[in-house]
CSV table of C-alpha atoms in Angstrom, one decimal:
chain,number,residue,atom,x,y,z
A,1,MET,CA,1.2,-3.2,-58.7
A,2,LEU,CA,2.6,-0.9,-56.0
A,3,LEU,CA,4.8,-1.3,-53.6
A,4,GLN,CA,2.6,-1.2,-50.8
A,5,GLU,CA,-0.3,-3.5,-52.9
A,6,MET,CA,2.4,-6.6,-52.0
A,7,PRO,CA,0.4,-8.6,-49.6
A,8,ALA,CA,2.8,-10.1,-46.8
A,9,ASP,CA,4.4,-13.5,-47.2
A,10,ASN,CA,5.2,-12.2,-51.1
A,11,LYS,CA,8.2,-13.7,-52.2
A,12,ILE,CA,10.7,-10.6,-53.6
A,13,ILE,CA,14.5,-11.3,-54.9
A,14,ILE,CA,16.5,-8.1,-54.5
A,15,GLU,CA,19.0,-7.8,-57.0
A,16,LEU,CA,22.1,-5.5,-56.4
A,17,SER,CA,25.0,-4.0,-58.7
A,18,ILE,CA,27.7,-3.1,-57.5
A,19,LYS,CA,30.7,-2.5,-59.6
A,20,GLY,CA,29.8,-4.7,-62.4
A,21,GLN,CA,28.5,-7.5,-60.2
A,22,LYS,CA,24.9,-8.6,-60.1
A,23,PHE,CA,24.2,-10.3,-56.5
A,24,GLU,CA,20.4,-11.9,-55.8
A,25,PHE,CA,19.2,-11.9,-52.2
A,26,PRO,CA,15.7,-14.2,-51.7
A,27,SER,CA,13.3,-12.5,-49.4
A,28,LYS,CA,9.7,-11.8,-48.6
A,29,VAL,CA,7.6,-9.2,-47.8
A,30,VAL,CA,6.9,-8.6,-43.9
A,31,SER,CA,4.5,-6.1,-44.2
A,32,GLN,CA,3.5,-2.9,-45.7
A,33,GLY,CA,2.3,0.5,-45.5
A,34,ASN,CA,3.4,4.3,-45.9
A,35,ASN,CA,4.0,3.9,-49.6
A,36,SER,CA,6.7,1.1,-48.6
A,37,ILE,CA,7.2,-2.5,-47.9
A,38,PHE,CA,9.2,-4.3,-45.3
A,39,ILE,CA,10.9,-7.5,-46.0
A,40,ASP,CA,12.8,-10.0,-44.2
A,41,LEU,CA,16.5,-10.5,-44.9
């Protein structure tokens, strides 16, 4: 599935890795377009 194919309200988890530490943030897709998605933080 491509990013722009994710439906609105689809739940996702954002994962960041900073200096070996991992952080996870739950979010959801608000809308999509132009090869990208917009999320709610």
